[in-house]
Short mmCIF file of C-alpha atoms in Angstrom, two decimals:
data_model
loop_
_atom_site.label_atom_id
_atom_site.label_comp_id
_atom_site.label_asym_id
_atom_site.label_seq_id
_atom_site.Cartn_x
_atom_site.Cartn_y
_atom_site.Cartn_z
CA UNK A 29 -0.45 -17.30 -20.93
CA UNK A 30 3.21 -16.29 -20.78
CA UNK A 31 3.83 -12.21 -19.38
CA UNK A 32 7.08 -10.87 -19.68
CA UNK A 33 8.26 -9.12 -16.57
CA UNK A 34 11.78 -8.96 -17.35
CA UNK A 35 10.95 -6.63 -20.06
CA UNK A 36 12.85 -3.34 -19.03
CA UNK A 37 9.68 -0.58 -19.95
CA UNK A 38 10.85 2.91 -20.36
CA UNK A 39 9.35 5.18 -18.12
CA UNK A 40 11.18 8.25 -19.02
CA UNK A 41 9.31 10.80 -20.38
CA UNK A 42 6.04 10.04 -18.79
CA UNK A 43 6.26 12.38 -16.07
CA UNK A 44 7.01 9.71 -13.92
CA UNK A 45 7.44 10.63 -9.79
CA UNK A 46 9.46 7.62 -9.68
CA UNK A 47 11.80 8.25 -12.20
CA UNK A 48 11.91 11.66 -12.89
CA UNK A 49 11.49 13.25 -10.22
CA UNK A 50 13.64 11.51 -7.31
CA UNK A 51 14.67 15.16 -6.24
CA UNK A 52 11.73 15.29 -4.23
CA UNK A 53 13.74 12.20 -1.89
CA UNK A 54 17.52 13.18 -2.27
CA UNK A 55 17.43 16.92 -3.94
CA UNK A 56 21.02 15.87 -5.43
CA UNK A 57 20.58 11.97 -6.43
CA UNK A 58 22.20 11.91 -9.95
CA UNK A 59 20.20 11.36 -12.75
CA UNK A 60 21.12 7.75 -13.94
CA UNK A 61 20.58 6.79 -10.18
CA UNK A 62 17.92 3.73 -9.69
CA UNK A 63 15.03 4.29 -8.12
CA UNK A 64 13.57 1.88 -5.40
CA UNK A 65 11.86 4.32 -3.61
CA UNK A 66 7.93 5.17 -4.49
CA UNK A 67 5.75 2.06 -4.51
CA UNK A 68 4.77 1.67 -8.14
CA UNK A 69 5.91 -1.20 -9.63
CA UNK A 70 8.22 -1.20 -13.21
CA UNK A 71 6.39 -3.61 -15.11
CA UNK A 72 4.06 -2.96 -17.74
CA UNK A 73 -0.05 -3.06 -16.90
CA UNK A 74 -1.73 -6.54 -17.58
CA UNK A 75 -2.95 -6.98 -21.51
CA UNK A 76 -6.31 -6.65 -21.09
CA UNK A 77 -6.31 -3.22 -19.37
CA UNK A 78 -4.20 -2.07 -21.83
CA UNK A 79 -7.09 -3.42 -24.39
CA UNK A 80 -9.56 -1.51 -22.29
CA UNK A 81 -8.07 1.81 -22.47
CA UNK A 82 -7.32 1.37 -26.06
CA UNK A 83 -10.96 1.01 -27.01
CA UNK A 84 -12.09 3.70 -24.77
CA UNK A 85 -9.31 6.13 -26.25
CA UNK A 86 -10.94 5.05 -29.96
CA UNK A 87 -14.19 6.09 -28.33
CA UNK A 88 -11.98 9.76 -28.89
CA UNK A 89 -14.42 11.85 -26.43
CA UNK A 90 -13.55 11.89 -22.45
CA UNK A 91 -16.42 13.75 -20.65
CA UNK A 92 -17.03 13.07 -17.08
CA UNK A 93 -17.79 9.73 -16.21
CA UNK A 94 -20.09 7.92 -13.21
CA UNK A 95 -19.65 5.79 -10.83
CA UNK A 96 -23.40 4.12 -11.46
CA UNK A 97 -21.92 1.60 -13.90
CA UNK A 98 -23.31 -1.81 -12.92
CA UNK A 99 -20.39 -3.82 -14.71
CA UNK A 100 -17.88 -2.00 -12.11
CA UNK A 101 -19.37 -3.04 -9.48
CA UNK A 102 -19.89 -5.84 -10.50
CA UNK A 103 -16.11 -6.91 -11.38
CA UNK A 104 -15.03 -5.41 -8.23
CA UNK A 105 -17.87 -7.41 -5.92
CA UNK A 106 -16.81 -10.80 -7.76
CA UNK A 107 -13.21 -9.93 -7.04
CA UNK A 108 -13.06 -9.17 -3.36
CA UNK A 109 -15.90 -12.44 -3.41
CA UNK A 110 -13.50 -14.78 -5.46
CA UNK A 111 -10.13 -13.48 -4.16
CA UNK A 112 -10.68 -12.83 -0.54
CA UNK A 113 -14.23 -14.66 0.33
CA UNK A 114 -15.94 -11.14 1.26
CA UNK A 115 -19.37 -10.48 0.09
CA UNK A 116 -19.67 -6.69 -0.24
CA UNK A 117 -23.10 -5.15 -0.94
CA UNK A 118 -22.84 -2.50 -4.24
CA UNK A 119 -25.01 -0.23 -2.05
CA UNK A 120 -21.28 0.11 0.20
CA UNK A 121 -19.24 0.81 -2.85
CA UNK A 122 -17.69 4.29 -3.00
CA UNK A 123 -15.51 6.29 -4.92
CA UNK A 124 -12.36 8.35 -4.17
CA UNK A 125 -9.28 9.28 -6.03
CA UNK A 126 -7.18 7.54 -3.68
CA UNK A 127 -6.80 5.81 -0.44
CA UNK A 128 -4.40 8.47 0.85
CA UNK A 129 -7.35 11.27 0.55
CA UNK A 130 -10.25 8.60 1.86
CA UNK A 131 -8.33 8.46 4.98
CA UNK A 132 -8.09 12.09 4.90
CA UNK A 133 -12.13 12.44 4.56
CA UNK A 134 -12.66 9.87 6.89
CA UNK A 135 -10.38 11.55 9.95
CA UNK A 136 -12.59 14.58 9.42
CA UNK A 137 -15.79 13.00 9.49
CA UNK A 138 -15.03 10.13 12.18
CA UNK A 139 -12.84 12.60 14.46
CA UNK A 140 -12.56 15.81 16.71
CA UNK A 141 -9.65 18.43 16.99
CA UNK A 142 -7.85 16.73 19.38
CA UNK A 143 -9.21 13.33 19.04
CA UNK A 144 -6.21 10.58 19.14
CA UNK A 145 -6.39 7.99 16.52
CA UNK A 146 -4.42 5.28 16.77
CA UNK A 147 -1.62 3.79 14.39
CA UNK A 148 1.13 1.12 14.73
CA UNK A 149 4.52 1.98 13.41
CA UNK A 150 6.45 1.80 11.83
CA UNK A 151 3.78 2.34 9.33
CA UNK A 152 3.52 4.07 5.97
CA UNK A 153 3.85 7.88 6.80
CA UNK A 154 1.11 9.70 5.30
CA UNK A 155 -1.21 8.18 8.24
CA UNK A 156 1.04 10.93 10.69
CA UNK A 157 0.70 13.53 8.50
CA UNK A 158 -2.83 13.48 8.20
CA UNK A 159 -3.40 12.87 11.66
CA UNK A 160 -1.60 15.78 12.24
CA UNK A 161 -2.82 18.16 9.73
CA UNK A 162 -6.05 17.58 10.67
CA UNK A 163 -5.70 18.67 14.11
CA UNK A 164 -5.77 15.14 15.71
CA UNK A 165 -3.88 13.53 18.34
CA UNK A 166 -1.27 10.95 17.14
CA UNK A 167 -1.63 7.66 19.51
CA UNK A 168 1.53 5.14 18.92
CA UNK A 169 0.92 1.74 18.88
CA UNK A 170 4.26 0.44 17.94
CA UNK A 171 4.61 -2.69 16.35
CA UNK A 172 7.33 -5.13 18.49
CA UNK A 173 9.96 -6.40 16.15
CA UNK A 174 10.71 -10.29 17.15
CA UNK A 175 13.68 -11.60 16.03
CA UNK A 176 13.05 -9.86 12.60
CA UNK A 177 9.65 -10.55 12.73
CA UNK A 178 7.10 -7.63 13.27
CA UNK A 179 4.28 -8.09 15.57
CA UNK A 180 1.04 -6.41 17.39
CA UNK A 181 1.42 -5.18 21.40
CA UNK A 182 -1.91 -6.13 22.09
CA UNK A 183 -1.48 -5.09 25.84
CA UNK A 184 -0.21 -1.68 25.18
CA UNK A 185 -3.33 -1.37 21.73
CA UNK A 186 -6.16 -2.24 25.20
CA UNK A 187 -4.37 -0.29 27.39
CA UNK A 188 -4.42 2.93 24.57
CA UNK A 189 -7.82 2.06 23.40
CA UNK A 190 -9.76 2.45 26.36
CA UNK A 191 -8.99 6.19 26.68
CA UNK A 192 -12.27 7.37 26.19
CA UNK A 193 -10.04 10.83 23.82
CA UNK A 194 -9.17 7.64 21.60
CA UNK A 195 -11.92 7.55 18.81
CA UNK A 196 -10.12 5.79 15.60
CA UNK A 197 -7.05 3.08 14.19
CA UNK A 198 -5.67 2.97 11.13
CA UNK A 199 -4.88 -0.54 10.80
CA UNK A 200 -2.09 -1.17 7.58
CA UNK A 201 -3.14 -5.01 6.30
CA UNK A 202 -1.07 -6.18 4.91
CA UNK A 203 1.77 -4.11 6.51
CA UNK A 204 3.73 -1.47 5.01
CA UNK A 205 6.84 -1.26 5.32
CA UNK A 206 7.31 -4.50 7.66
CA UNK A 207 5.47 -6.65 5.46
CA UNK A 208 3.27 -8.74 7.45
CA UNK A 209 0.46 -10.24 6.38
CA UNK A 210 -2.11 -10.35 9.38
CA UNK A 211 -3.33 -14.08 10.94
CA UNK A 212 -7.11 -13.91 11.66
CA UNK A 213 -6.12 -14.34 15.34
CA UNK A 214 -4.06 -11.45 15.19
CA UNK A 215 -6.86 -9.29 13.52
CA UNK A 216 -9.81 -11.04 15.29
CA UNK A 217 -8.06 -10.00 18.82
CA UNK A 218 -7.22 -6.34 17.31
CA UNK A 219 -10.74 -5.51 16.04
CA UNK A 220 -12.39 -7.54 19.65
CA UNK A 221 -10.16 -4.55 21.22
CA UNK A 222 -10.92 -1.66 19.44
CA UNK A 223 -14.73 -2.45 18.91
CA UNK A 224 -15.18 -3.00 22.53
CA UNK A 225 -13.60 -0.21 23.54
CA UNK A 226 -15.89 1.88 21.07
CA UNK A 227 -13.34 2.63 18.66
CA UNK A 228 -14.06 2.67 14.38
CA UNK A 229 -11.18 1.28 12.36
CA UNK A 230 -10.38 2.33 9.21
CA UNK A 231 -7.97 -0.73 7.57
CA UNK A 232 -6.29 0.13 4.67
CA UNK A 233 -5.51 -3.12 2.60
CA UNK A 234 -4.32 -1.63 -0.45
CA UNK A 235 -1.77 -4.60 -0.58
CA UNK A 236 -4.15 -6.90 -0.30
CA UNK A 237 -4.07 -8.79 -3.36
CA UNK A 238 0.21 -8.48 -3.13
CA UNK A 239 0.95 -11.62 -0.94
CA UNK A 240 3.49 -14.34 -0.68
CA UNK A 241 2.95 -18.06 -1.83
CA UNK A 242 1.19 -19.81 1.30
CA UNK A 243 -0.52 -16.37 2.64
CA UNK A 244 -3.97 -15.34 2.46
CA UNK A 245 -4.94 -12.04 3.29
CA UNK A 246 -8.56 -11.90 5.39
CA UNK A 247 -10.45 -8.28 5.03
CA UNK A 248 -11.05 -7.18 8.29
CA UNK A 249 -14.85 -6.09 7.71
CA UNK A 250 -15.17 -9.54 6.49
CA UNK A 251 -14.56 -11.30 10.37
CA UNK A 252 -16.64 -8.91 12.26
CA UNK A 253 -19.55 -8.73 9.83
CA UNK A 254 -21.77 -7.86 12.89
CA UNK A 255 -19.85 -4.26 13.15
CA UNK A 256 -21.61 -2.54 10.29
CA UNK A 257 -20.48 0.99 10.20
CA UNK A 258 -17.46 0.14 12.89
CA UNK A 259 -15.48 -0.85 10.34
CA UNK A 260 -14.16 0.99 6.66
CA UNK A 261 -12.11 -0.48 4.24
CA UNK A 262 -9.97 1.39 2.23
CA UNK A 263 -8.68 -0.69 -1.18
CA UNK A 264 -8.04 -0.05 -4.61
CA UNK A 265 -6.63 -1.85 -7.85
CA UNK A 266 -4.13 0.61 -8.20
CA UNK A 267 -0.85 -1.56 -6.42
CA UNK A 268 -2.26 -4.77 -7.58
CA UNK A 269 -2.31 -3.55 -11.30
CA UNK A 270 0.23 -1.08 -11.26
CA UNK A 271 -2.47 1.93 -12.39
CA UNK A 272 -2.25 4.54 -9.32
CA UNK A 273 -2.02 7.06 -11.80
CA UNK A 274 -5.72 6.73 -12.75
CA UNK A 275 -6.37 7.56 -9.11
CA UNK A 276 -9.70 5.12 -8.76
CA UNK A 277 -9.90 3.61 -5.10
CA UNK A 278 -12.43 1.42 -3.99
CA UNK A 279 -14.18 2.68 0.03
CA UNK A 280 -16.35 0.03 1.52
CA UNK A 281 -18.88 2.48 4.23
CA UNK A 282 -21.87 -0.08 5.13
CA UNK A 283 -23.11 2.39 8.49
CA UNK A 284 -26.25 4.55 6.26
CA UNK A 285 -25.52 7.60 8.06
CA UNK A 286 -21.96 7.80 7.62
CA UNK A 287 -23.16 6.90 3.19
CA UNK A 288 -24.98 9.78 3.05
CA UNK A 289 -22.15 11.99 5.40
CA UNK A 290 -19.69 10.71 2.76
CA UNK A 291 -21.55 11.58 -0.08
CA UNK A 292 -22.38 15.06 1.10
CA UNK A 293 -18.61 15.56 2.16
CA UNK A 294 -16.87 14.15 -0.65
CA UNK A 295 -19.48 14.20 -3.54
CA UNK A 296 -20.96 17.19 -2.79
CA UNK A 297 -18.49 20.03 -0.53
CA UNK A 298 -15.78 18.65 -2.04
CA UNK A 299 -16.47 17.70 -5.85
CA UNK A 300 -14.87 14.72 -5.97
CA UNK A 301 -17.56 12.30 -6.54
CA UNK A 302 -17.05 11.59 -10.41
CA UNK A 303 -13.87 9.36 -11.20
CA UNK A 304 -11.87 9.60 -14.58
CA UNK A 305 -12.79 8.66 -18.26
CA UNK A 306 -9.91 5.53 -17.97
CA UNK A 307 -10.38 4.58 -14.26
CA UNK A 308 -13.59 2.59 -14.77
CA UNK A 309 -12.51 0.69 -17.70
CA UNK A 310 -9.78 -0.45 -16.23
CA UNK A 311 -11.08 -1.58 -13.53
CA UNK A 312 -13.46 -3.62 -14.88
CA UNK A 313 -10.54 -5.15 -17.03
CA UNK A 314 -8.37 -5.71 -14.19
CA UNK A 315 -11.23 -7.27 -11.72
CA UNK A 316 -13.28 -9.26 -14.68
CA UNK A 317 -9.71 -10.33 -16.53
CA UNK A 318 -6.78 -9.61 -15.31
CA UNK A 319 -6.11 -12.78 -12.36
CA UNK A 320 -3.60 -14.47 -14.55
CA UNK A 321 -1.32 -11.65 -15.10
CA UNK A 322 -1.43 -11.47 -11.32
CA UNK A 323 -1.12 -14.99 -10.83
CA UNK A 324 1.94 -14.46 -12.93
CA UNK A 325 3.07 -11.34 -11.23
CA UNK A 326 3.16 -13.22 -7.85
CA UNK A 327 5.26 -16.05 -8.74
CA UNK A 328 7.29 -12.99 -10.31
CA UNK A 329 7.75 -10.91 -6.98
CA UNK A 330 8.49 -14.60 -5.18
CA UNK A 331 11.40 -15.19 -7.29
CA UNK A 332 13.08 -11.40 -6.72
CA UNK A 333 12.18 -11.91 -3.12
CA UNK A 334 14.06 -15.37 -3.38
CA UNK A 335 17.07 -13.56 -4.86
CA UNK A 336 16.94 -11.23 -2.06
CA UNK A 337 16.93 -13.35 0.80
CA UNK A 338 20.14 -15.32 -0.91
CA UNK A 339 22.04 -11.77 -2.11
CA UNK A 340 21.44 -10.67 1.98
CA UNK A 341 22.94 -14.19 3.27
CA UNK A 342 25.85 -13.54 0.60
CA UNK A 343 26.65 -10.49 0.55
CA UNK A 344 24.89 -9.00 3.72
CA UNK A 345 25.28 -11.36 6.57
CA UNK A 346 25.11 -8.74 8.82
CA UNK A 347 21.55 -6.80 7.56
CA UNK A 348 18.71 -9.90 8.63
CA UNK A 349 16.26 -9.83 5.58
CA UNK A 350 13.54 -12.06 5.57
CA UNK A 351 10.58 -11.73 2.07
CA UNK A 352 7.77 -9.88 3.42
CA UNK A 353 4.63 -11.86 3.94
CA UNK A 354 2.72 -9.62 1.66
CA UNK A 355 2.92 -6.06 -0.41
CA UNK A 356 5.99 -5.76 -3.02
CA UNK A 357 8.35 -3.80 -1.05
CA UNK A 358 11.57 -5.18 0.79
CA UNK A 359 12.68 -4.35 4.57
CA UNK A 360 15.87 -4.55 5.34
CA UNK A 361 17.77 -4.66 9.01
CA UNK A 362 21.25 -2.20 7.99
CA UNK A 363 21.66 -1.30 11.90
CA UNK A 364 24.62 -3.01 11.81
CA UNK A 365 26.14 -1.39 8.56
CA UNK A 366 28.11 0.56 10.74
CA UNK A 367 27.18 3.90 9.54
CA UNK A 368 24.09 5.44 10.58
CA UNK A 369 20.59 5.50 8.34
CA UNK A 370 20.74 8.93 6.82
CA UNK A 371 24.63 8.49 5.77
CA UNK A 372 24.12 4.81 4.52
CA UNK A 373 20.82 6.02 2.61
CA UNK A 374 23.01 8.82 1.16
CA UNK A 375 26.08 6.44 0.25
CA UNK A 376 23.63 4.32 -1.66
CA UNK A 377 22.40 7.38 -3.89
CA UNK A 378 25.57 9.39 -4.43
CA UNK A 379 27.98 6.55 -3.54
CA UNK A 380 26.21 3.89 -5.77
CA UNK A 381 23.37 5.64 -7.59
CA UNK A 382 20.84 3.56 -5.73
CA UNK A 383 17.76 5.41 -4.22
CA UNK A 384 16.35 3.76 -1.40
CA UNK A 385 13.99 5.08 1.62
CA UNK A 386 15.03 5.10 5.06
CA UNK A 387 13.61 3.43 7.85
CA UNK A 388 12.92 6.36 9.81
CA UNK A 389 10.51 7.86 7.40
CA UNK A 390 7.83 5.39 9.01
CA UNK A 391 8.53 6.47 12.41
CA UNK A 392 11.66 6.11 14.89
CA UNK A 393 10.98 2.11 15.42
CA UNK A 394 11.86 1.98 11.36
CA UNK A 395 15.32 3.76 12.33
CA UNK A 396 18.10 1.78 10.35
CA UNK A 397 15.91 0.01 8.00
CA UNK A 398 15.60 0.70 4.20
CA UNK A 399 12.68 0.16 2.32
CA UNK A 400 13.50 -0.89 -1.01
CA UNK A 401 10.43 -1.83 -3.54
CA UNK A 402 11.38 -5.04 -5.50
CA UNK A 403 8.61 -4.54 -8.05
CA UNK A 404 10.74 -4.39 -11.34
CA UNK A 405 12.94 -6.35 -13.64
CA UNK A 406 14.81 -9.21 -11.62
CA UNK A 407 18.27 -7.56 -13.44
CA UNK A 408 17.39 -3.96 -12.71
CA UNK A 409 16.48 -5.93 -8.77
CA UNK A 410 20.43 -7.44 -9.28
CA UNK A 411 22.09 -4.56 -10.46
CA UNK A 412 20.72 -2.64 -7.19
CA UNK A 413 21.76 -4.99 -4.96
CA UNK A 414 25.22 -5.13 -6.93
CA UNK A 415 25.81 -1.48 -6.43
CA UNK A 416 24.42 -0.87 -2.76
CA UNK A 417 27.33 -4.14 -2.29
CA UNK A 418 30.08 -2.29 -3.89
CA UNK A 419 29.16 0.74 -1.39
CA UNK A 420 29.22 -1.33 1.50
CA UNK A 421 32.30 -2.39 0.85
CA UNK A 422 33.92 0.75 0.26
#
């Protein structure tokens, strides 16, 4: 089956964040500019979800909906079983509106005031700002970058972890921004660490369907299947199939107490225990029919990856690039640009009409980088490369 994802969809007038409403990055970006910036992808949702939310529109009533459907979890046990090799029991299965707010829920029922939880950045931001909202001590990590290659400092993570004030990490697998998708060494020697030293992990792998030809990512709960209630996984269909707007994400809690503490917490205090009228359809559409349009998708991101790495060696030679292992989003070294990350960031936006995120956003190790999502048309992919060229040069 043939998908077209050099089909340029128009997202204006949709309320999109991505597209109208770039203001909230660059308060003056112009309004033809290009967006690169949030991580939802430009191409339009696979067929059969599209199906799926047409026949539940026709159904014309949308009344609160429940989680207790055994077709959803079913589709989403057979995926993470067929995809990933991970048996999940439904009992684990629970619902939030997104894996930003899980992590949020989980920092306040895992954690103290004052409690450090550790993360590894440069790493998508969010994880600082709840950490830090929530009263709770931030404990860097940092990733060691290797020749343009990110990787774990496993000597610094033991030293960190045994600090009896350390309770929690926030592990990002695959990796955003730096892309990496994690070997089961690297992960079977983080989670030995942290489990040892009497720490729970939370491991948000979101991306985890989004990988590279050649890479397979491994669910962390799925190697330690002997740390039952040590380990929570945060995931969701919403970056595989481009739906994040129908806020459905997938938590995997196996430890019976801390069920029943989510439920009360989340369910309960906080109301949020009943999902949309269109995020359970498409779920089930996505998980039960929707691997071919990913299939597709992946080949897809492969070739704008492949046009990245060749525009950098081109045009670039001086900003390393190398296709991230997994996720859809592009990291690129500009320390060398000449100019320094908040000018070059705002050259590409008013100078070119490119909107881009800056490295430091993830934390100071990201300082000089640019995240840049390449999910989208491989010509709307070209024409941002052409114009964040033209600036260079200038």
């Amino acid at each position: 089956m043939g998908f077209d994802f050099d089909e340029m969809v128009d997202r204006k007038g949709t309320n999109s964040i991505k597209w109208e409403h770039m203001d909230l990055l660059d308060k003056d970006a112009p309004p033809d500019t290009l967006p690169f910036w949030v991580a939802d992808m430009d191409f339009a949702c696979a067929p059969p979800i599209l199906e799926a939310l047409r026949r539940r529109t026709e159904r014309r009533i949308f009344g609160y909906s429940s989680l207790d459907e055994e077709a959803y979890k079913a589709a989403v046990i057979q995926w993470y079983a067929s995809r990933h090799g991970w048996g999940v029991d439904p009992a684990d299965l629970f619902y939030s509106p997104g894996v930003v707010p899980a992590i949020a829920f989980l920092l306040g029922l895992l954690t103290g005031k004052g409690d450090g939880v550790i993360i590894q950045r440069p790493v998508y931001y969010p994880f600082s700002l709840m950490i830090e909202r929530h009263g709770r001590r931030i404990v860097n990590n940092p990733l060691r970058n290797q020749g343009g290659r990110w990787e774990m400092d496993f000597e610094d993570l033991e030293a960190k972890a045994k600090d009896p004030g350390t309770k929690l990490l926030i592990l990002c697998s695959p990796h955003n921004p730096v892309g990496r998708v994690w070997t089961e060494a690297e992960l079977r020697r983080l989670g030995t660490i942290c489990l040892e030293n009497g720490l729970t992990i939370v491991a948000d792998e979101i991306h985890g369907d989004l990988v590279r030809a050649g890479q397979r990512h491994l669910p962390l709960a799925g190697l330690f299947p002997e740390a039952k209630g040590r380990i929570i996984t945060t995931t969701s269909p919403s970056k595989t199939f481009n739906m994040a707007g129908l806020q459905l994400s997938n938590i995997v809690i196996s430890a019976p107490e801390l069920r029943a503490q989510w439920s009360r917490y989340v369910a309960d205090e906080l109301g949020l225990g009943i999902p949309n009228s269109f995020s359970i359809p498409a779920t089930i559409a996505a998980y039960t029919e929707g691997g071919p349009w990913l299939d597709a998708l992946l080949a897809y991101l492969d070739g704008n990856f492949a046009l990245m790495e060749e525009f950098h060696r081109a045009r670039f030679p001086f900003a390393p690039f190398r296709a991230p292992e997994g996720t859809y989003l592009a990291w690129s070294d500009f320390r060398a640009a000449g100019l320094k990350e908040a000018g070059l960031v705002s050259a590409f936006c008013h100078g070119g009409k490119v909107l881009v995120e800056g490295g430091s956003m993830f934390g100071p190790e990201g300082e000089g980088f640019v995240r840049m999502n390449a999910a989208c048309p491989r010509s709307q992919l070209a024409e941002g490369l052409e114009r964040m060229a033209a600036v260079l040069k200038r």
